[in-house]
mmCIF file of N, CA and C in Angstrom:
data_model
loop_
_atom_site.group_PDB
_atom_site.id
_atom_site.type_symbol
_atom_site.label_atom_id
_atom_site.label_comp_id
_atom_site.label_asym_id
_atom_site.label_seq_id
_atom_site.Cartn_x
_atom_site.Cartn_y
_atom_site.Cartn_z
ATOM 1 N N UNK Q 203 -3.655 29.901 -20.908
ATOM 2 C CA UNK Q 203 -4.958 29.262 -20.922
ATOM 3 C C UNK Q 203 -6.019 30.295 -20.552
ATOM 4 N N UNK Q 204 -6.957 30.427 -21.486
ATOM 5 C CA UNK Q 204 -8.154 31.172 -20.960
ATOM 6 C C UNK Q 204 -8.945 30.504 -19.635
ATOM 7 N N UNK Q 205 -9.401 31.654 -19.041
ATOM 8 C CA UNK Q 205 -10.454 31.228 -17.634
ATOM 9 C C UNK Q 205 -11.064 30.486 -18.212
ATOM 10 N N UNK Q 206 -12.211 30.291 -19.049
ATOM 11 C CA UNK Q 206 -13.118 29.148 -19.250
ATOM 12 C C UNK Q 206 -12.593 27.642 -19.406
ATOM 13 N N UNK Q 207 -11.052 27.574 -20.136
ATOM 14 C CA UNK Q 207 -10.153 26.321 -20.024
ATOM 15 C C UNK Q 207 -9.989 26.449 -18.755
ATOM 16 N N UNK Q 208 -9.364 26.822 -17.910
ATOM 17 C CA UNK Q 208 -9.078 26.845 -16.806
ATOM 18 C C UNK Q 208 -10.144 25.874 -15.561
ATOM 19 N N UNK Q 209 -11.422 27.151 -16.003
ATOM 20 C CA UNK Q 209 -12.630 26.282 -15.277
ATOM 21 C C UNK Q 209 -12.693 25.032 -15.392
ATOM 22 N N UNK Q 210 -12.678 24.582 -16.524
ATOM 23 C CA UNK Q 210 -13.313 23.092 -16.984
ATOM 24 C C UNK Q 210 -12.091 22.170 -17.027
ATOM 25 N N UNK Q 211 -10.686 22.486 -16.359
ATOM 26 C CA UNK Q 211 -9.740 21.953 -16.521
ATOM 27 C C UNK Q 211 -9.313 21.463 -15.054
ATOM 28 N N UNK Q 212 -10.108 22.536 -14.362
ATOM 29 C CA UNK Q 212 -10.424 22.497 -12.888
ATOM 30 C C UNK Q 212 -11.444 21.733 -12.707
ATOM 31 N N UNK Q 213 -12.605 21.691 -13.309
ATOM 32 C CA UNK Q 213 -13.720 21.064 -13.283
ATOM 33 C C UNK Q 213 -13.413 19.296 -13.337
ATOM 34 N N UNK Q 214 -12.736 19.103 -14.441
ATOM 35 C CA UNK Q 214 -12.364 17.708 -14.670
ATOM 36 C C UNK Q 214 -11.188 16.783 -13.483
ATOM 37 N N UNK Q 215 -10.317 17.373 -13.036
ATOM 38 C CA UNK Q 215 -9.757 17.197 -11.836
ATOM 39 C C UNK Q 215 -10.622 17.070 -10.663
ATOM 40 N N UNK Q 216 -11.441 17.213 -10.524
ATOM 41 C CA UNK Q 216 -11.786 17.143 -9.639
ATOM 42 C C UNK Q 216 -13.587 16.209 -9.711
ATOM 43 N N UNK Q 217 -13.711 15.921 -10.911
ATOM 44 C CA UNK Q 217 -14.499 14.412 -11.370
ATOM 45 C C UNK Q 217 -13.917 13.230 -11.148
ATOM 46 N N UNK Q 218 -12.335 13.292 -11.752
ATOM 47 C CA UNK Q 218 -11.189 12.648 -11.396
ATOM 48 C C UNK Q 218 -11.336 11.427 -10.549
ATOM 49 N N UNK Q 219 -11.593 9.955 -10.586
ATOM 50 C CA UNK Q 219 -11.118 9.303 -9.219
ATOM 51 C C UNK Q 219 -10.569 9.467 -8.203
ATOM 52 N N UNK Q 220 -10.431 9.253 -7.343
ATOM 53 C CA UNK Q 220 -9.148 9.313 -6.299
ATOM 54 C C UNK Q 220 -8.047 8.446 -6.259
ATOM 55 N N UNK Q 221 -7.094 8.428 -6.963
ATOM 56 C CA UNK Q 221 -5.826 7.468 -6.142
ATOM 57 C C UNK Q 221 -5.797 6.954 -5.212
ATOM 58 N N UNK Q 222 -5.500 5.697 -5.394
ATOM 59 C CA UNK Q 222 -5.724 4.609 -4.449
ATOM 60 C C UNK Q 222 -4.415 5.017 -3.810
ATOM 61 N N UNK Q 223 -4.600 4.532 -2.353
ATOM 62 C CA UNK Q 223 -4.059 5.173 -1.256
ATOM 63 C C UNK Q 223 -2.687 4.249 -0.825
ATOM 64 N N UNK Q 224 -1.375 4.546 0.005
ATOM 65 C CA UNK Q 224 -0.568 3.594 0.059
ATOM 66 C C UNK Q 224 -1.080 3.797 1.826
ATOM 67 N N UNK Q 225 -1.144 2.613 2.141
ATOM 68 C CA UNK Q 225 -1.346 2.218 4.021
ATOM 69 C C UNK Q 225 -0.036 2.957 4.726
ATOM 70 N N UNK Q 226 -0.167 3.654 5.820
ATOM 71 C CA UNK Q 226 0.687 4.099 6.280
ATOM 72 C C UNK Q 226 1.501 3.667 7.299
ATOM 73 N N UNK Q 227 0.684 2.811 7.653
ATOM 74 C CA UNK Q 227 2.006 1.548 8.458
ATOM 75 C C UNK Q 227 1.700 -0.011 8.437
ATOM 76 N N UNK Q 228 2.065 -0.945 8.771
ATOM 77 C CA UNK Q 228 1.785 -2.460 8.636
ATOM 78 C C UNK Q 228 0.253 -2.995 9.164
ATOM 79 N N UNK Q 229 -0.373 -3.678 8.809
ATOM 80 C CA UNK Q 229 -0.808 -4.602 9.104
ATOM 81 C C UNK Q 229 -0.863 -6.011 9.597
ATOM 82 N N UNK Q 230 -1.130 -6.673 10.648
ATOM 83 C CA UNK Q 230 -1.162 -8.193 10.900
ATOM 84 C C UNK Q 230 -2.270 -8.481 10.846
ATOM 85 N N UNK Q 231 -2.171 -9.560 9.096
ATOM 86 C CA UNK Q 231 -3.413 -10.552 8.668
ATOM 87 C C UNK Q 231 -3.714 -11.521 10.100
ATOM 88 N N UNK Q 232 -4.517 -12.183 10.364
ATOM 89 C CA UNK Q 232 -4.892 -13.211 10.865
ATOM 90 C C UNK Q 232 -6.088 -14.032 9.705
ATOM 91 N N UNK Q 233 -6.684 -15.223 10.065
ATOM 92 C CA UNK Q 233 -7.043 -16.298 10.182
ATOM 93 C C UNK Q 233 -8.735 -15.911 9.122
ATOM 94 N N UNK Q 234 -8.952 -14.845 9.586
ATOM 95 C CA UNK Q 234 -10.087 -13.960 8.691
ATOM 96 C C UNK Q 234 -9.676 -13.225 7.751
ATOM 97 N N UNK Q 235 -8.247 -12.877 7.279
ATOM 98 C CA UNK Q 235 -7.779 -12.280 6.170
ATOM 99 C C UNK Q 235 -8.411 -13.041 4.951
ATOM 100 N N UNK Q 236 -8.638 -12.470 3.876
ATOM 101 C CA UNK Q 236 -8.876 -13.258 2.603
ATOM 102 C C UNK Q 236 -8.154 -12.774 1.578
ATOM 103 N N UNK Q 237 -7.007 -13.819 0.860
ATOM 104 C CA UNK Q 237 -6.639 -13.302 -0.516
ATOM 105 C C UNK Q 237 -7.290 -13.789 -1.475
ATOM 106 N N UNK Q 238 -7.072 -13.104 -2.756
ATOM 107 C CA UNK Q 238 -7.338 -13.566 -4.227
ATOM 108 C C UNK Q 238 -6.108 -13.215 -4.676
ATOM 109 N N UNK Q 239 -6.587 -13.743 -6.307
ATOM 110 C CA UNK Q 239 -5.473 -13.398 -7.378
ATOM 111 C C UNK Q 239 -6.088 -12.544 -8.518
ATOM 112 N N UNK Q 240 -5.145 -11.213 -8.978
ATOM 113 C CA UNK Q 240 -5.297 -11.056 -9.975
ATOM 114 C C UNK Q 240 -4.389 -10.548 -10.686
ATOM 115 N N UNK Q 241 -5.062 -10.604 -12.200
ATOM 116 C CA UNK Q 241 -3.652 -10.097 -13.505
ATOM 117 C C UNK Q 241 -2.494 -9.670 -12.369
ATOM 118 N N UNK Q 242 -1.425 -10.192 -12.036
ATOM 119 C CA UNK Q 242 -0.028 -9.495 -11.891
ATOM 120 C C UNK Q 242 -0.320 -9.236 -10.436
ATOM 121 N N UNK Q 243 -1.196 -9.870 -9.746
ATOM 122 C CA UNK Q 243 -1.220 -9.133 -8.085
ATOM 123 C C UNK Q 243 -2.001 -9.552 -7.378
ATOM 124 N N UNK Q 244 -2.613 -9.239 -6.266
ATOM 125 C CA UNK Q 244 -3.092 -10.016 -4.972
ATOM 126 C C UNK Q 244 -3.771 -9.235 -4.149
ATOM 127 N N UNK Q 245 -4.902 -9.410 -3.787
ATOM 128 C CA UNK Q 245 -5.608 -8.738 -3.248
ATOM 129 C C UNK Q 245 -5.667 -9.019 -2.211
ATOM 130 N N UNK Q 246 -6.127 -8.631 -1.056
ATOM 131 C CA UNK Q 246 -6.342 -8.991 0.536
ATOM 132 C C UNK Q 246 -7.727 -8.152 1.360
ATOM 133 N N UNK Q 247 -8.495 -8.535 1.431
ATOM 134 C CA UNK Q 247 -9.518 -7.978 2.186
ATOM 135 C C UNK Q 247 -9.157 -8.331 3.806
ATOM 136 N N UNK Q 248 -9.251 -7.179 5.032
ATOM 137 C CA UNK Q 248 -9.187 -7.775 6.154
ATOM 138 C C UNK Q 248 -9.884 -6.932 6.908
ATOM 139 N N UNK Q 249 -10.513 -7.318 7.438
ATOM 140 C CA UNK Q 249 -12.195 -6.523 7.781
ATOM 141 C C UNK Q 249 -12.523 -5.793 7.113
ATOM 142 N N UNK Q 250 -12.738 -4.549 7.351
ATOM 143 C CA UNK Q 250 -13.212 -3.717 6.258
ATOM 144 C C UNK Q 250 -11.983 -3.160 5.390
ATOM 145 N N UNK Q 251 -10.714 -3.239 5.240
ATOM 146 C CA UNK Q 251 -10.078 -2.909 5.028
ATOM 147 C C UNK Q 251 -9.863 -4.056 3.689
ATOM 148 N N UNK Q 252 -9.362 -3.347 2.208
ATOM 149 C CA UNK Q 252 -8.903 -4.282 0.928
ATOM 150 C C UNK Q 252 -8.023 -3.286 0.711
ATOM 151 N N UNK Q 253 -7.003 -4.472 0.468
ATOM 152 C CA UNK Q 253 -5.493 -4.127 -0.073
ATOM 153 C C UNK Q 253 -5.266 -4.368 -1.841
ATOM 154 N N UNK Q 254 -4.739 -3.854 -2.786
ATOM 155 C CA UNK Q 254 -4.021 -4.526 -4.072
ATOM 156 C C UNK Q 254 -2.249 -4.841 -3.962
ATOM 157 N N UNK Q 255 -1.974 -5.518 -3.948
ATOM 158 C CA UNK Q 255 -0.647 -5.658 -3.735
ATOM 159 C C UNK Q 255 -0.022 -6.128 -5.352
ATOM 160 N N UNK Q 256 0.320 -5.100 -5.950
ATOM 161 C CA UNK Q 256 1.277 -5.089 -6.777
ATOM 162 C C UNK Q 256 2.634 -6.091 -7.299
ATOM 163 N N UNK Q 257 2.645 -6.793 -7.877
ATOM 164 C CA UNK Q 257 3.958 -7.911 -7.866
ATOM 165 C C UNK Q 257 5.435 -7.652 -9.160
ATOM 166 N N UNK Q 258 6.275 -7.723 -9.198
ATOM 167 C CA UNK Q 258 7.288 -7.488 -9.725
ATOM 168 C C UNK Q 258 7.208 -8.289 -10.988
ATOM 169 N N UNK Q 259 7.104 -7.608 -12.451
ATOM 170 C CA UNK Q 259 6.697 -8.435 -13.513
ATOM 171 C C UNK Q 259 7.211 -9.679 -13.849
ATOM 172 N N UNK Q 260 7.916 -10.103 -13.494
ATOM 173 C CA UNK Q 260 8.544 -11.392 -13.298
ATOM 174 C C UNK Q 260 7.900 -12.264 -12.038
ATOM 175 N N UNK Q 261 7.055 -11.821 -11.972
ATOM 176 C CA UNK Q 261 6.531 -13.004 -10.764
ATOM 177 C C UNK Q 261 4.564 -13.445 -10.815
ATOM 178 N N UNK Q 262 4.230 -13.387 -12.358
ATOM 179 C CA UNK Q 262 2.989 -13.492 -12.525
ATOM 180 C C UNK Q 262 2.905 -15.436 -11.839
ATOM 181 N N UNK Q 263 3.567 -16.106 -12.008
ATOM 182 C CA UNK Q 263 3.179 -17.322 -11.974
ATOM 183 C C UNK Q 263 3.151 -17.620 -10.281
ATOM 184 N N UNK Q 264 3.752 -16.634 -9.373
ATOM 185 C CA UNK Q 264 3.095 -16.753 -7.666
ATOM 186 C C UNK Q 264 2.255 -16.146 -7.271
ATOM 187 N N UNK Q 265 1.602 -14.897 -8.302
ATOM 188 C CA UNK Q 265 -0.058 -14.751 -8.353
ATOM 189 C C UNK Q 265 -1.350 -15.995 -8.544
ATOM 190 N N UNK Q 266 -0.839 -16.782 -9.393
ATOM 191 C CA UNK Q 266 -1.559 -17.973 -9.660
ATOM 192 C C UNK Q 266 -1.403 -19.297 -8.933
ATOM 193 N N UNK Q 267 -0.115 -18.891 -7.839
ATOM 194 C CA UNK Q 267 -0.505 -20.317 -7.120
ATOM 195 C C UNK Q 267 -1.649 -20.365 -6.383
ATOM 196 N N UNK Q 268 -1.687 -21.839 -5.652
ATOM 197 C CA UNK Q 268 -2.684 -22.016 -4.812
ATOM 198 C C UNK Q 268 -2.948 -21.527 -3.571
ATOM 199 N N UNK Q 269 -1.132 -21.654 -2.344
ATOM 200 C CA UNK Q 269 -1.077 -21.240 -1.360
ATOM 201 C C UNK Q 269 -0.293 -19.971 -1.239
ATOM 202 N N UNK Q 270 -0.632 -19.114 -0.666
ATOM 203 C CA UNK Q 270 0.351 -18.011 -0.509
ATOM 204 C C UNK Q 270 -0.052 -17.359 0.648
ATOM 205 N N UNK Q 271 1.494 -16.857 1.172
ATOM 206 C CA UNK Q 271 1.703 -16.353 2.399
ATOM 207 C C UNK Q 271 2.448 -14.424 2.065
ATOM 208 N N UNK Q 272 2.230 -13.732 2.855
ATOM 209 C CA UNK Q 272 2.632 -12.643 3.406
ATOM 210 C C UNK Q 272 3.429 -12.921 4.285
ATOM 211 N N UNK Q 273 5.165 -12.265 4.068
ATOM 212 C CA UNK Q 273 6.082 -12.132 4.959
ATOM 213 C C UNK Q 273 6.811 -10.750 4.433
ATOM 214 N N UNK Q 274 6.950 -10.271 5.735
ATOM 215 C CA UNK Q 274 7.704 -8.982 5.957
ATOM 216 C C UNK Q 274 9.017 -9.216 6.700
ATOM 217 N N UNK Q 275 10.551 -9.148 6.175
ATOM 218 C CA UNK Q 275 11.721 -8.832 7.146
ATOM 219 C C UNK Q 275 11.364 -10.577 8.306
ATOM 220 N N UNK Q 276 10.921 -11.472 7.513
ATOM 221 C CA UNK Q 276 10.768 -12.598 8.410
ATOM 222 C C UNK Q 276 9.490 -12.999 9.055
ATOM 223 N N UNK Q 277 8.480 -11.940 9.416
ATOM 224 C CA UNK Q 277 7.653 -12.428 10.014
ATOM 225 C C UNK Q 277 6.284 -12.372 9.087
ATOM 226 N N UNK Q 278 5.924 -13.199 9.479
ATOM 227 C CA UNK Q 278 4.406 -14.216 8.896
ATOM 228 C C UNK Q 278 3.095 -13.156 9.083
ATOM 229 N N UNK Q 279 2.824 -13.320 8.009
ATOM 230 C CA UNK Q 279 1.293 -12.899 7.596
ATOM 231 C C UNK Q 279 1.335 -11.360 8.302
ATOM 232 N N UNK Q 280 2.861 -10.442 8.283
ATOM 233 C CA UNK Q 280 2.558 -8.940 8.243
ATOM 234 C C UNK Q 280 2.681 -8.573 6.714
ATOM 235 N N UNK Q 281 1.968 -7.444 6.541
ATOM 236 C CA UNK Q 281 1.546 -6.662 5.206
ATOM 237 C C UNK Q 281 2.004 -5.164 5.905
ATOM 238 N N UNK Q 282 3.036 -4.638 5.140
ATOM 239 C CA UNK Q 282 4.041 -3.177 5.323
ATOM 240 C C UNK Q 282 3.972 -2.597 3.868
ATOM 241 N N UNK Q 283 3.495 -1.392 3.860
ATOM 242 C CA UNK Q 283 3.772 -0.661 2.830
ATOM 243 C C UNK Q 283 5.281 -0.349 2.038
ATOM 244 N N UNK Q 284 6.041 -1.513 2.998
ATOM 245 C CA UNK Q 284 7.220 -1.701 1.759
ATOM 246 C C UNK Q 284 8.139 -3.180 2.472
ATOM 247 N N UNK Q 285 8.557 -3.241 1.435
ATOM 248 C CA UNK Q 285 9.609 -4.401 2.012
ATOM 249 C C UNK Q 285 9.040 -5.814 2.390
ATOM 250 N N UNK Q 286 7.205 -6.065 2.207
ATOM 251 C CA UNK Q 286 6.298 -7.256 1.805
ATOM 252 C C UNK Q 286 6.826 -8.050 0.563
ATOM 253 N N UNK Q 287 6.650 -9.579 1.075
ATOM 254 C CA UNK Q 287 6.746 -10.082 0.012
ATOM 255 C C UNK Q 287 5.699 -11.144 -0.243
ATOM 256 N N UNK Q 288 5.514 -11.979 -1.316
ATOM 257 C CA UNK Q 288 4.326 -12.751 -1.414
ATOM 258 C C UNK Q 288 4.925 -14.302 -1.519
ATOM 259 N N UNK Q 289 5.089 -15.308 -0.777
ATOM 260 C CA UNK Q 289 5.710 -16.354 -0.945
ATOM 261 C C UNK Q 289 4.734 -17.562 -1.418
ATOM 262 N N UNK Q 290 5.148 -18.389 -2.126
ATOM 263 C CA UNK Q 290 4.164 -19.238 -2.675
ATOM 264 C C UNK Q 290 5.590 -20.300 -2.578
ATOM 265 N N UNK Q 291 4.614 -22.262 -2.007
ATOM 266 C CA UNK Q 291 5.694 -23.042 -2.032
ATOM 267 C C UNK Q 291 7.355 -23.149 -2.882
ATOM 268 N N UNK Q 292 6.887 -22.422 -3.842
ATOM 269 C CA UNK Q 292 7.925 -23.028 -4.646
ATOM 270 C C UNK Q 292 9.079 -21.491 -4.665
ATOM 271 N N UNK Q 293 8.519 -20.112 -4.112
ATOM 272 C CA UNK Q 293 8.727 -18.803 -5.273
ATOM 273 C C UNK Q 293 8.944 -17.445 -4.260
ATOM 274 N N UNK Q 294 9.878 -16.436 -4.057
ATOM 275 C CA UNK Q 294 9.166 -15.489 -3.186
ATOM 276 C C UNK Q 294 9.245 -14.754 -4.068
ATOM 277 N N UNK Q 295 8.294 -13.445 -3.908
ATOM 278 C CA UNK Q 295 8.400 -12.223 -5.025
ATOM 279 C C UNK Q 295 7.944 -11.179 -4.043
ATOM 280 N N UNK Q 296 8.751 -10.166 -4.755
ATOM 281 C CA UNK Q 296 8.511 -8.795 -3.753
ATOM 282 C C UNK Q 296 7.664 -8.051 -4.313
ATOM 283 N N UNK Q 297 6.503 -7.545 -3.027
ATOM 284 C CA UNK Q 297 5.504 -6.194 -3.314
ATOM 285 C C UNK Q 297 6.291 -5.185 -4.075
ATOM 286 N N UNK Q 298 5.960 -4.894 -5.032
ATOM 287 C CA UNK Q 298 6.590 -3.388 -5.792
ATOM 288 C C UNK Q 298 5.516 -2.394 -4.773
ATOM 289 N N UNK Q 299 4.391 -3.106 -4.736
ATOM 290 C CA UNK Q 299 3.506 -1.927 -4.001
ATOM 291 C C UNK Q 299 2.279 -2.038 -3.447
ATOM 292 N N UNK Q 300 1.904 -1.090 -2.512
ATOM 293 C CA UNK Q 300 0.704 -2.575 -1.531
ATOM 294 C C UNK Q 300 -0.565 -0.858 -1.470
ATOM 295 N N UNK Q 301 -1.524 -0.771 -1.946
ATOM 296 C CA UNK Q 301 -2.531 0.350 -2.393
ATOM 297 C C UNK Q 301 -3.793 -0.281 -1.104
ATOM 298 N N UNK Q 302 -4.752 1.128 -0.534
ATOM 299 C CA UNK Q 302 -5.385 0.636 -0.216
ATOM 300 C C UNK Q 302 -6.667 0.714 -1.101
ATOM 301 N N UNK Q 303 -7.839 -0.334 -1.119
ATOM 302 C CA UNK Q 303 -8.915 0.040 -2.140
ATOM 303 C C UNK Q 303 -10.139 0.127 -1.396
ATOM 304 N N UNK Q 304 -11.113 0.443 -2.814
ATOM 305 C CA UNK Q 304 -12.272 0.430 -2.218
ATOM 306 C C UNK Q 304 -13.091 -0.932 -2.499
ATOM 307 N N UNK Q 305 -14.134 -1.360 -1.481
ATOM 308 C CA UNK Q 305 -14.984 -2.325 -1.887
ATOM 309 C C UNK Q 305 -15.204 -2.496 -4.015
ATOM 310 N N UNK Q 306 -15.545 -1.547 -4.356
ATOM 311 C CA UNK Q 306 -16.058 -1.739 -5.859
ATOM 312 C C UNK Q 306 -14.703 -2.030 -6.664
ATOM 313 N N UNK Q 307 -13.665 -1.462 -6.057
ATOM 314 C CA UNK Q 307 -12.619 -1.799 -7.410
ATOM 315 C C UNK Q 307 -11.433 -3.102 -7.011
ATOM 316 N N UNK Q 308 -12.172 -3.478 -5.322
ATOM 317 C CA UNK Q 308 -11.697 -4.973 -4.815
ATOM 318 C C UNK Q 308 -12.447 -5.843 -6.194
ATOM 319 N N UNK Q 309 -13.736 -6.058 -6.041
ATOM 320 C CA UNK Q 309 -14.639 -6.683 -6.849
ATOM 321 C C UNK Q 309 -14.081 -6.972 -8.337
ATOM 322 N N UNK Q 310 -13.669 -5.702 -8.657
ATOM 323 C CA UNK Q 310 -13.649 -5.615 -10.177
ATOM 324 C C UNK Q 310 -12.480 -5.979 -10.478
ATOM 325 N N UNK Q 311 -11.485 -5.857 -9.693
ATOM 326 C CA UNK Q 311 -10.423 -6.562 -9.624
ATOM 327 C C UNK Q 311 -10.082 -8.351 -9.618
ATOM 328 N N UNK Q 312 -11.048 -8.499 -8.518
ATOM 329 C CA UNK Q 312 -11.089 -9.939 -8.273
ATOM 330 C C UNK Q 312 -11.787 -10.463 -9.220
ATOM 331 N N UNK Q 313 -12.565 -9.906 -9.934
ATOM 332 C CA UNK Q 313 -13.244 -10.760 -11.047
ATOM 333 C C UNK Q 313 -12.408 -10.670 -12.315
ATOM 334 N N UNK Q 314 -11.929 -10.028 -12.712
ATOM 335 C CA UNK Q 314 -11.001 -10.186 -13.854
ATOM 336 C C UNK Q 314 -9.141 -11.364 -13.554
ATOM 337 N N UNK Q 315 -9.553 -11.895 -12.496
ATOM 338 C CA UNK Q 315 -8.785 -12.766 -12.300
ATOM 339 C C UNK Q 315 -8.095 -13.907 -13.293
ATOM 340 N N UNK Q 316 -6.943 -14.803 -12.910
ATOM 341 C CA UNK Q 316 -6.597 -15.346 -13.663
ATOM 342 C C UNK Q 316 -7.741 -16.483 -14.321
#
C-alpha cells in the first residue's frame, strides 16, 4: 500500500464509530430501571447508564412480551455480561450479549421497535 492509502486508510479508522462496549461486571436493576423492546433485543436504561441486550434468534417473541424480568444464575433483576437471561411469563431466553450504549443509539434503537 502506498503512504497516501495508508494515510486515508488511517484516516477512515479513526472517523470510524466506536464499538459499543461489553460492561465489565454486573449490574443490580432496581425499581428505576427502564426496559424496552427492540428488533431481536432489549434495552435497559439505568441511570445514566443504557444497556442493548442481544437475544438468541429463536427468542424474538420474549422481546415482544409485555412483562419481563432479568435473571442471572437465579437472582432477580441482576444484568452480568454473561450468563443473563431475559424471562417473560411464559419463555426464558439467554443474553447472547449485553453492550453498553450511548444515549443517541438507545433512542434509535428504541424507536425502531416492534
Amino acid at each position: 500500500m502506498s503512504r497516501p492509502y495508508v494515510a486515508l486508510f488511517c484516516m477512515l479508522l479513526a472517523a470510524s464509530p466506536v464499538a459499543a462496549a461489553q460492561p465489565a461486571e454486573c449490574t443490580k436493576l432496581n425499581s428505576t430501571s427502564q426496559m424496552a423492546r427492540a428488533r431481536g433485543a432489549v434495552l435497559i436504561k439505568h441511570g445514566d447508564e443504557r444497556y442493548l441486550l442481544r437475544l438468541a434468534k429463536e427468542c424474538d417473541s420474549v422481546a415482544s412480551a409485555r412483562h419481563l424480568r432479568i435473571v442471572t444464575d437465579g437472582a432477580e433483576h441482576l444484568l452480568c455480561p454473561q450468563g443473563s437471561e431475559v424471562v417473560s411469563p411464559s419463555r426464558r431466553c439467554a443474553v447472547t450479549s449485553v453492550e453498553t450504549i450511548d444515549a443517541a443509539e438507545f433512542e434509535r434503537a428504541r424507536l425502531h421497535r416492534y
